[in-house]
Amino acid sequence: AQSVTQLGSHVSVSEGALVLLRCNYSSSVPPYLFWYVQYPNQGLQLLLKYTTGATLVKGINGFEAEFKKSETSFHLTKPSAHMSDAAEYFCAVNLRSYQLTFGKGTKLSVIP
Amino acid sequence: DTGVSQDPRHKITKRGQNVTFRCDPISEHNRLYWYRQTLGQGPEFLTYFQNEAQLEKSRLLSDRFSAERPKGSFSTLEIQRTEQGDSAMYLCASSVGLDLSTDTQYFGPGTRLTVL
């Protein structure tokens, strides 16, 4: 069985500060990994994904994530937070199937 | 480029009533997915279609739930005899579905169901 753990249901950062959202997965083999963002009353938008190859993945809006197999992690980072980054972020995995398994989400607040 | 659309966006119903939601995927996307998202949780997979064939169903999809994609284009999700526990956001997604390693699921805005 595969599962996704997102540490911290709510993270607050100051505008301009580093954003770090944590994601760990549990799987017998390396899965495909995704980060999605959800703005209020909207669907999910893909930020970035890792399948194979380079372990540092760059996404939209200045976000990036690094796949670390030894730590079973796929943390999301952004060097400088903007007010527009305030949203809920979901880490997701799939294990060679089309079914995505999501974490519970981390709500990011950006303080001016 | 038209994204995934869902109708209605909001639905309020009384316990015991039947409801039906519609999802229109991105044109030429072969795969269509349904997820359910309850408050404070991430989306949970319900079912998916490859063209008109329903290929996988979650244990979450009880007998009261049925999904169809009759012509391989739009899909409907029906809930019969709704219960208060069915209150959730129902999300639809679609993808090209040709190669898993490059496949990306694009989500619609969701239908928020409230069962009174």
mmCIF file of C-alpha atoms in Angstrom:
data_model
loop_
_atom_site.group_PDB
_atom_site.id
_atom_site.type_symbol
_atom_site.label_atom_id
_atom_site.label_comp_id
_atom_site.label_asym_id
_atom_site.label_seq_id
_atom_site.Cartn_x
_atom_site.Cartn_y
_atom_site.Cartn_z
ATOM 1 C CA ALA A 1 0.000 0.000 0.000
ATOM 2 C CA GLN A 2 1.147 3.503 -0.629
ATOM 3 C CA SER A 3 0.550 6.537 1.527
ATOM 4 C CA VAL A 4 1.512 10.176 1.652
ATOM 5 C CA THR A 5 2.262 12.197 4.759
ATOM 6 C CA GLN A 6 2.383 15.966 4.725
ATOM 7 C CA LEU A 7 3.889 17.386 7.892
ATOM 8 C CA GLY A 8 2.065 20.455 9.087
ATOM 9 C CA SER A 9 -1.532 21.071 8.157
ATOM 10 C CA HIS A 10 -0.896 24.809 8.313
ATOM 11 C CA VAL A 11 2.304 26.736 7.558
ATOM 12 C CA SER A 12 2.742 30.496 7.887
ATOM 13 C CA VAL A 13 5.612 32.436 6.337
ATOM 14 C CA SER A 14 6.387 36.092 5.901
ATOM 15 C CA GLU A 15 6.309 37.616 2.453
ATOM 16 C CA GLY A 16 9.770 37.179 0.920
ATOM 17 C CA ALA A 17 10.702 34.287 3.199
ATOM 18 C CA LEU A 18 11.532 30.742 2.183
ATOM 19 C CA VAL A 19 8.621 28.377 1.682
ATOM 20 C CA LEU A 20 9.182 24.742 2.686
ATOM 21 C CA LEU A 21 6.316 22.250 2.556
ATOM 22 C CA ARG A 22 7.148 18.702 3.552
ATOM 23 C CA CYS A 23 5.994 15.473 1.943
ATOM 24 C CA ASN A 24 7.026 11.918 2.723
ATOM 25 C CA TYR A 25 5.733 8.843 0.994
ATOM 26 C CA SER A 26 5.526 5.199 1.851
ATOM 27 C CA SER A 27 5.968 2.788 -1.017
ATOM 28 C CA SER A 28 7.878 -0.384 -1.773
ATOM 29 C CA VAL A 29 9.155 1.106 -5.036
ATOM 30 C CA PRO A 30 9.746 4.736 -5.988
ATOM 31 C CA PRO A 31 6.430 6.150 -7.125
ATOM 32 C CA TYR A 32 5.689 9.026 -9.431
ATOM 33 C CA LEU A 33 5.358 12.161 -7.293
ATOM 34 C CA PHE A 34 3.279 15.294 -7.743
ATOM 35 C CA TRP A 35 2.540 18.611 -6.082
ATOM 36 C CA TYR A 36 -0.803 20.297 -6.717
ATOM 37 C CA VAL A 37 -2.090 23.665 -5.498
ATOM 38 C CA GLN A 38 -5.702 24.475 -4.720
ATOM 39 C CA TYR A 39 -7.021 28.008 -4.397
ATOM 40 C CA PRO A 40 -10.315 28.572 -2.552
ATOM 41 C CA ASN A 41 -13.333 27.192 -4.382
ATOM 42 C CA GLN A 42 -11.202 25.988 -7.266
ATOM 43 C CA GLY A 43 -9.921 22.692 -8.556
ATOM 44 C CA LEU A 44 -6.356 21.474 -8.296
ATOM 45 C CA GLN A 45 -3.576 22.828 -10.479
ATOM 46 C CA LEU A 46 -0.390 20.871 -11.106
ATOM 47 C CA LEU A 47 2.736 22.630 -9.825
ATOM 48 C CA LEU A 48 5.308 19.994 -10.733
ATOM 49 C CA LYS A 49 5.910 16.282 -10.983
ATOM 50 C CA TYR A 50 8.724 13.743 -10.776
ATOM 51 C CA THR A 51 8.725 10.523 -12.753
ATOM 52 C CA THR A 52 12.298 9.651 -13.640
ATOM 53 C CA GLY A 53 15.580 11.418 -14.328
ATOM 54 C CA ALA A 54 16.783 14.544 -12.569
ATOM 55 C CA THR A 55 15.732 14.498 -8.943
ATOM 56 C CA LEU A 56 15.396 18.292 -8.669
ATOM 57 C CA VAL A 57 12.215 19.276 -10.445
ATOM 58 C CA LYS A 58 11.251 22.838 -11.294
ATOM 59 C CA GLY A 59 7.632 23.806 -11.579
ATOM 60 C CA ILE A 60 5.442 26.807 -12.166
ATOM 61 C CA ASN A 61 5.394 29.997 -10.107
ATOM 62 C CA GLY A 62 8.985 29.537 -8.929
ATOM 63 C CA PHE A 63 8.388 26.319 -6.997
ATOM 64 C CA GLU A 64 10.706 23.342 -7.048
ATOM 65 C CA ALA A 65 10.927 19.981 -5.320
ATOM 66 C CA GLU A 66 13.635 17.411 -4.804
ATOM 67 C CA PHE A 67 13.086 13.675 -4.807
ATOM 68 C CA LYS A 68 15.237 11.999 -2.147
ATOM 69 C CA LYS A 69 14.892 8.247 -2.354
ATOM 70 C CA SER A 70 16.914 7.572 0.806
ATOM 71 C CA GLU A 71 14.586 9.816 2.804
ATOM 72 C CA THR A 72 11.409 8.887 0.852
ATOM 73 C CA SER A 73 10.720 12.605 0.619
ATOM 74 C CA PHE A 74 9.582 15.087 -1.980
ATOM 75 C CA HIS A 75 9.594 18.475 -0.223
ATOM 76 C CA LEU A 76 8.345 21.575 -2.021
ATOM 77 C CA THR A 77 10.293 24.830 -1.794
ATOM 78 C CA LYS A 78 10.201 28.378 -3.052
ATOM 79 C CA PRO A 79 12.963 30.884 -2.232
ATOM 80 C CA SER A 80 10.714 33.897 -1.699
ATOM 81 C CA ALA A 81 7.034 33.770 -0.812
ATOM 82 C CA HIS A 82 4.497 36.036 -2.487
ATOM 83 C CA MET A 83 1.064 36.921 -1.199
ATOM 84 C CA SER A 84 -0.393 35.114 -4.198
ATOM 85 C CA ASP A 85 1.130 31.832 -2.974
ATOM 86 C CA ALA A 86 -1.428 31.594 -0.178
ATOM 87 C CA ALA A 87 -3.366 28.422 -0.958
ATOM 88 C CA GLU A 88 -3.573 24.770 -0.023
ATOM 89 C CA TYR A 89 -0.901 22.448 -1.348
ATOM 90 C CA PHE A 90 -1.272 18.720 -1.883
ATOM 91 C CA CYS A 91 1.418 16.134 -2.401
ATOM 92 C CA ALA A 92 0.334 13.065 -4.379
ATOM 93 C CA VAL A 93 1.822 9.794 -5.552
ATOM 94 C CA ASN A 94 0.973 7.040 -7.914
ATOM 95 C CA LEU A 95 2.547 3.651 -8.064
ATOM 96 C CA ARG A 96 2.631 2.865 -11.760
ATOM 97 C CA SER A 97 -1.126 3.271 -12.021
ATOM 98 C CA TYR A 98 -3.438 6.087 -12.995
ATOM 99 C CA GLN A 99 -4.853 6.418 -9.486
ATOM 100 C CA LEU A 100 -3.444 9.340 -7.507
ATOM 101 C CA THR A 101 -3.124 9.071 -3.721
ATOM 102 C CA PHE A 102 -3.078 12.477 -2.031
ATOM 103 C CA GLY A 103 -1.821 13.706 1.293
ATOM 104 C CA LYS A 104 -4.114 15.663 3.598
ATOM 105 C CA GLY A 105 -2.784 18.971 2.381
ATOM 106 C CA THR A 106 -0.892 21.916 3.858
ATOM 107 C CA LYS A 107 -2.517 25.312 3.984
ATOM 108 C CA LEU A 108 0.040 28.049 3.339
ATOM 109 C CA SER A 109 -0.524 31.515 4.734
ATOM 110 C CA VAL A 110 1.700 34.420 3.687
ATOM 111 C CA ILE A 111 2.030 37.273 6.155
ATOM 112 C CA PRO A 112 2.650 40.744 4.674
ATOM 113 C CA ASP B 1 -7.928 25.824 -24.553
ATOM 114 C CA THR B 2 -11.023 24.759 -22.602
ATOM 115 C CA GLY B 3 -10.299 23.035 -19.327
ATOM 116 C CA VAL B 4 -12.292 20.436 -17.446
ATOM 117 C CA SER B 5 -15.761 21.698 -16.603
ATOM 118 C CA GLN B 6 -18.210 20.429 -14.014
ATOM 119 C CA ASP B 7 -21.868 21.102 -13.510
ATOM 120 C CA PRO B 8 -23.380 22.098 -11.182
ATOM 121 C CA ARG B 9 -20.787 23.889 -9.076
ATOM 122 C CA HIS B 10 -22.952 23.622 -5.980
ATOM 123 C CA LYS B 11 -25.767 21.252 -5.060
ATOM 124 C CA ILE B 12 -27.857 21.251 -1.898
ATOM 125 C CA THR B 13 -30.162 18.310 -1.419
ATOM 126 C CA LYS B 14 -32.130 16.584 1.285
ATOM 127 C CA ARG B 15 -31.148 13.231 2.689
ATOM 128 C CA GLY B 16 -32.599 10.416 0.634
ATOM 129 C CA GLN B 17 -32.739 12.302 -2.649
ATOM 130 C CA ASN B 18 -30.800 11.323 -5.759
ATOM 131 C CA VAL B 19 -28.269 13.676 -7.345
ATOM 132 C CA THR B 20 -26.344 13.606 -10.601
ATOM 133 C CA PHE B 21 -23.204 15.499 -11.498
ATOM 134 C CA ARG B 22 -21.713 16.040 -14.923
ATOM 135 C CA CYS B 23 -18.100 16.342 -16.006
ATOM 136 C CA ASP B 24 -16.846 17.464 -19.417
ATOM 137 C CA PRO B 25 -13.177 16.583 -19.877
ATOM 138 C CA ILE B 26 -10.620 18.328 -22.020
ATOM 139 C CA SER B 27 -11.240 17.479 -25.656
ATOM 140 C CA GLU B 28 -9.414 14.336 -26.844
ATOM 141 C CA HIS B 29 -8.500 13.226 -23.332
ATOM 142 C CA ASN B 30 -9.010 9.495 -23.147
ATOM 143 C CA ARG B 31 -9.021 9.075 -19.389
ATOM 144 C CA LEU B 32 -11.491 10.583 -16.956
ATOM 145 C CA TYR B 33 -11.322 10.355 -13.161
ATOM 146 C CA TRP B 34 -13.617 11.062 -10.250
ATOM 147 C CA TYR B 35 -12.315 11.996 -6.787
ATOM 148 C CA ARG B 36 -14.048 13.003 -3.569
ATOM 149 C CA GLN B 37 -12.645 15.602 -1.196
ATOM 150 C CA THR B 38 -14.042 16.072 2.302
ATOM 151 C CA LEU B 39 -13.239 18.987 4.573
ATOM 152 C CA GLY B 40 -9.649 18.944 5.764
ATOM 153 C CA GLN B 41 -8.677 15.995 3.592
ATOM 154 C CA GLY B 42 -6.979 15.497 0.288
ATOM 155 C CA PRO B 43 -8.908 14.164 -2.684
ATOM 156 C CA GLU B 44 -9.684 10.442 -2.600
ATOM 157 C CA PHE B 45 -9.892 8.389 -5.759
ATOM 158 C CA LEU B 46 -13.325 7.018 -6.667
ATOM 159 C CA THR B 47 -13.136 5.670 -10.204
ATOM 160 C CA TYR B 48 -11.722 6.202 -13.666
ATOM 161 C CA PHE B 49 -12.577 5.570 -17.289
ATOM 162 C CA GLN B 50 -10.501 4.794 -20.338
ATOM 163 C CA ASN B 51 -12.780 6.091 -23.084
ATOM 164 C CA GLU B 52 -16.189 4.574 -22.208
ATOM 165 C CA ALA B 53 -14.820 1.662 -20.161
ATOM 166 C CA GLN B 54 -14.811 1.960 -16.373
ATOM 167 C CA LEU B 55 -11.487 0.360 -15.469
ATOM 168 C CA GLU B 56 -11.112 0.829 -11.740
ATOM 169 C CA LYS B 57 -13.403 1.522 -8.803
ATOM 170 C CA SER B 58 -12.449 2.370 -5.251
ATOM 171 C CA ARG B 59 -13.978 0.654 -2.244
ATOM 172 C CA LEU B 60 -15.297 4.146 -1.417
ATOM 173 C CA LEU B 61 -17.705 3.792 -4.320
ATOM 174 C CA SER B 62 -20.629 2.123 -2.586
ATOM 175 C CA ASP B 63 -23.600 0.586 -4.354
ATOM 176 C CA ARG B 64 -25.378 3.936 -4.122
ATOM 177 C CA PHE B 65 -22.811 5.475 -6.444
ATOM 178 C CA SER B 66 -22.730 4.928 -10.176
ATOM 179 C CA ALA B 67 -20.619 6.554 -12.847
ATOM 180 C CA GLU B 68 -20.956 6.426 -16.599
ATOM 181 C CA ARG B 69 -19.149 7.725 -19.627
ATOM 182 C CA PRO B 70 -21.448 6.490 -22.384
ATOM 183 C CA LYS B 71 -19.738 7.855 -25.481
ATOM 184 C CA GLY B 72 -16.263 8.297 -24.110
ATOM 185 C CA SER B 73 -16.729 12.033 -23.794
ATOM 186 C CA PHE B 74 -18.598 13.533 -20.811
ATOM 187 C CA SER B 75 -19.235 11.558 -17.641
ATOM 188 C CA THR B 76 -21.942 11.532 -15.008
ATOM 189 C CA LEU B 77 -21.720 10.551 -11.364
ATOM 190 C CA GLU B 78 -24.997 9.670 -9.673
ATOM 191 C CA ILE B 79 -25.550 9.227 -5.964
ATOM 192 C CA GLN B 80 -28.755 7.524 -4.955
ATOM 193 C CA ARG B 81 -30.456 7.912 -1.574
ATOM 194 C CA THR B 82 -27.963 10.540 -0.437
ATOM 195 C CA GLU B 83 -26.689 10.512 3.142
ATOM 196 C CA GLN B 84 -25.176 13.333 5.166
ATOM 197 C CA GLY B 85 -21.818 11.590 4.910
ATOM 198 C CA ASP B 86 -21.908 12.146 1.146
ATOM 199 C CA SER B 87 -21.406 15.871 1.680
ATOM 200 C CA ALA B 88 -18.116 16.658 -0.030
ATOM 201 C CA MET B 89 -16.479 18.251 -3.047
ATOM 202 C CA TYR B 90 -16.609 15.920 -6.044
ATOM 203 C CA LEU B 91 -13.708 16.527 -8.401
ATOM 204 C CA CYS B 92 -13.342 15.376 -11.961
ATOM 205 C CA ALA B 93 -10.048 15.159 -13.805
ATOM 206 C CA SER B 94 -8.964 14.102 -17.263
ATOM 207 C CA SER B 95 -5.730 13.104 -18.947
ATOM 208 C CA VAL B 96 -4.459 12.006 -22.303
ATOM 209 C CA GLY B 97 -3.658 8.592 -20.867
ATOM 210 C CA LEU B 98 -1.211 7.301 -23.440
ATOM 211 C CA ASP B 99 1.943 6.995 -21.333
ATOM 212 C CA LEU B 100 1.862 6.878 -17.546
ATOM 213 C CA SER B 101 5.267 8.510 -17.148
ATOM 214 C CA THR B 102 4.198 11.631 -19.018
ATOM 215 C CA ASP B 103 0.506 11.632 -18.090
ATOM 216 C CA THR B 104 -0.889 14.602 -16.178
ATOM 217 C CA GLN B 105 -4.321 14.809 -14.610
ATOM 218 C CA TYR B 106 -6.077 18.146 -15.103
ATOM 219 C CA PHE B 107 -8.779 18.900 -12.583
ATOM 220 C CA GLY B 108 -12.076 20.681 -12.896
ATOM 221 C CA PRO B 109 -13.419 23.198 -10.353
ATOM 222 C CA GLY B 110 -15.481 20.554 -8.560
ATOM 223 C CA THR B 111 -19.096 20.167 -7.491
ATOM 224 C CA ARG B 112 -19.742 20.885 -3.850
ATOM 225 C CA LEU B 113 -22.529 18.685 -2.481
ATOM 226 C CA THR B 114 -24.318 19.500 0.754
ATOM 227 C CA VAL B 115 -26.772 16.918 2.086
ATOM 228 C CA LEU B 116 -29.168 18.307 4.691
#
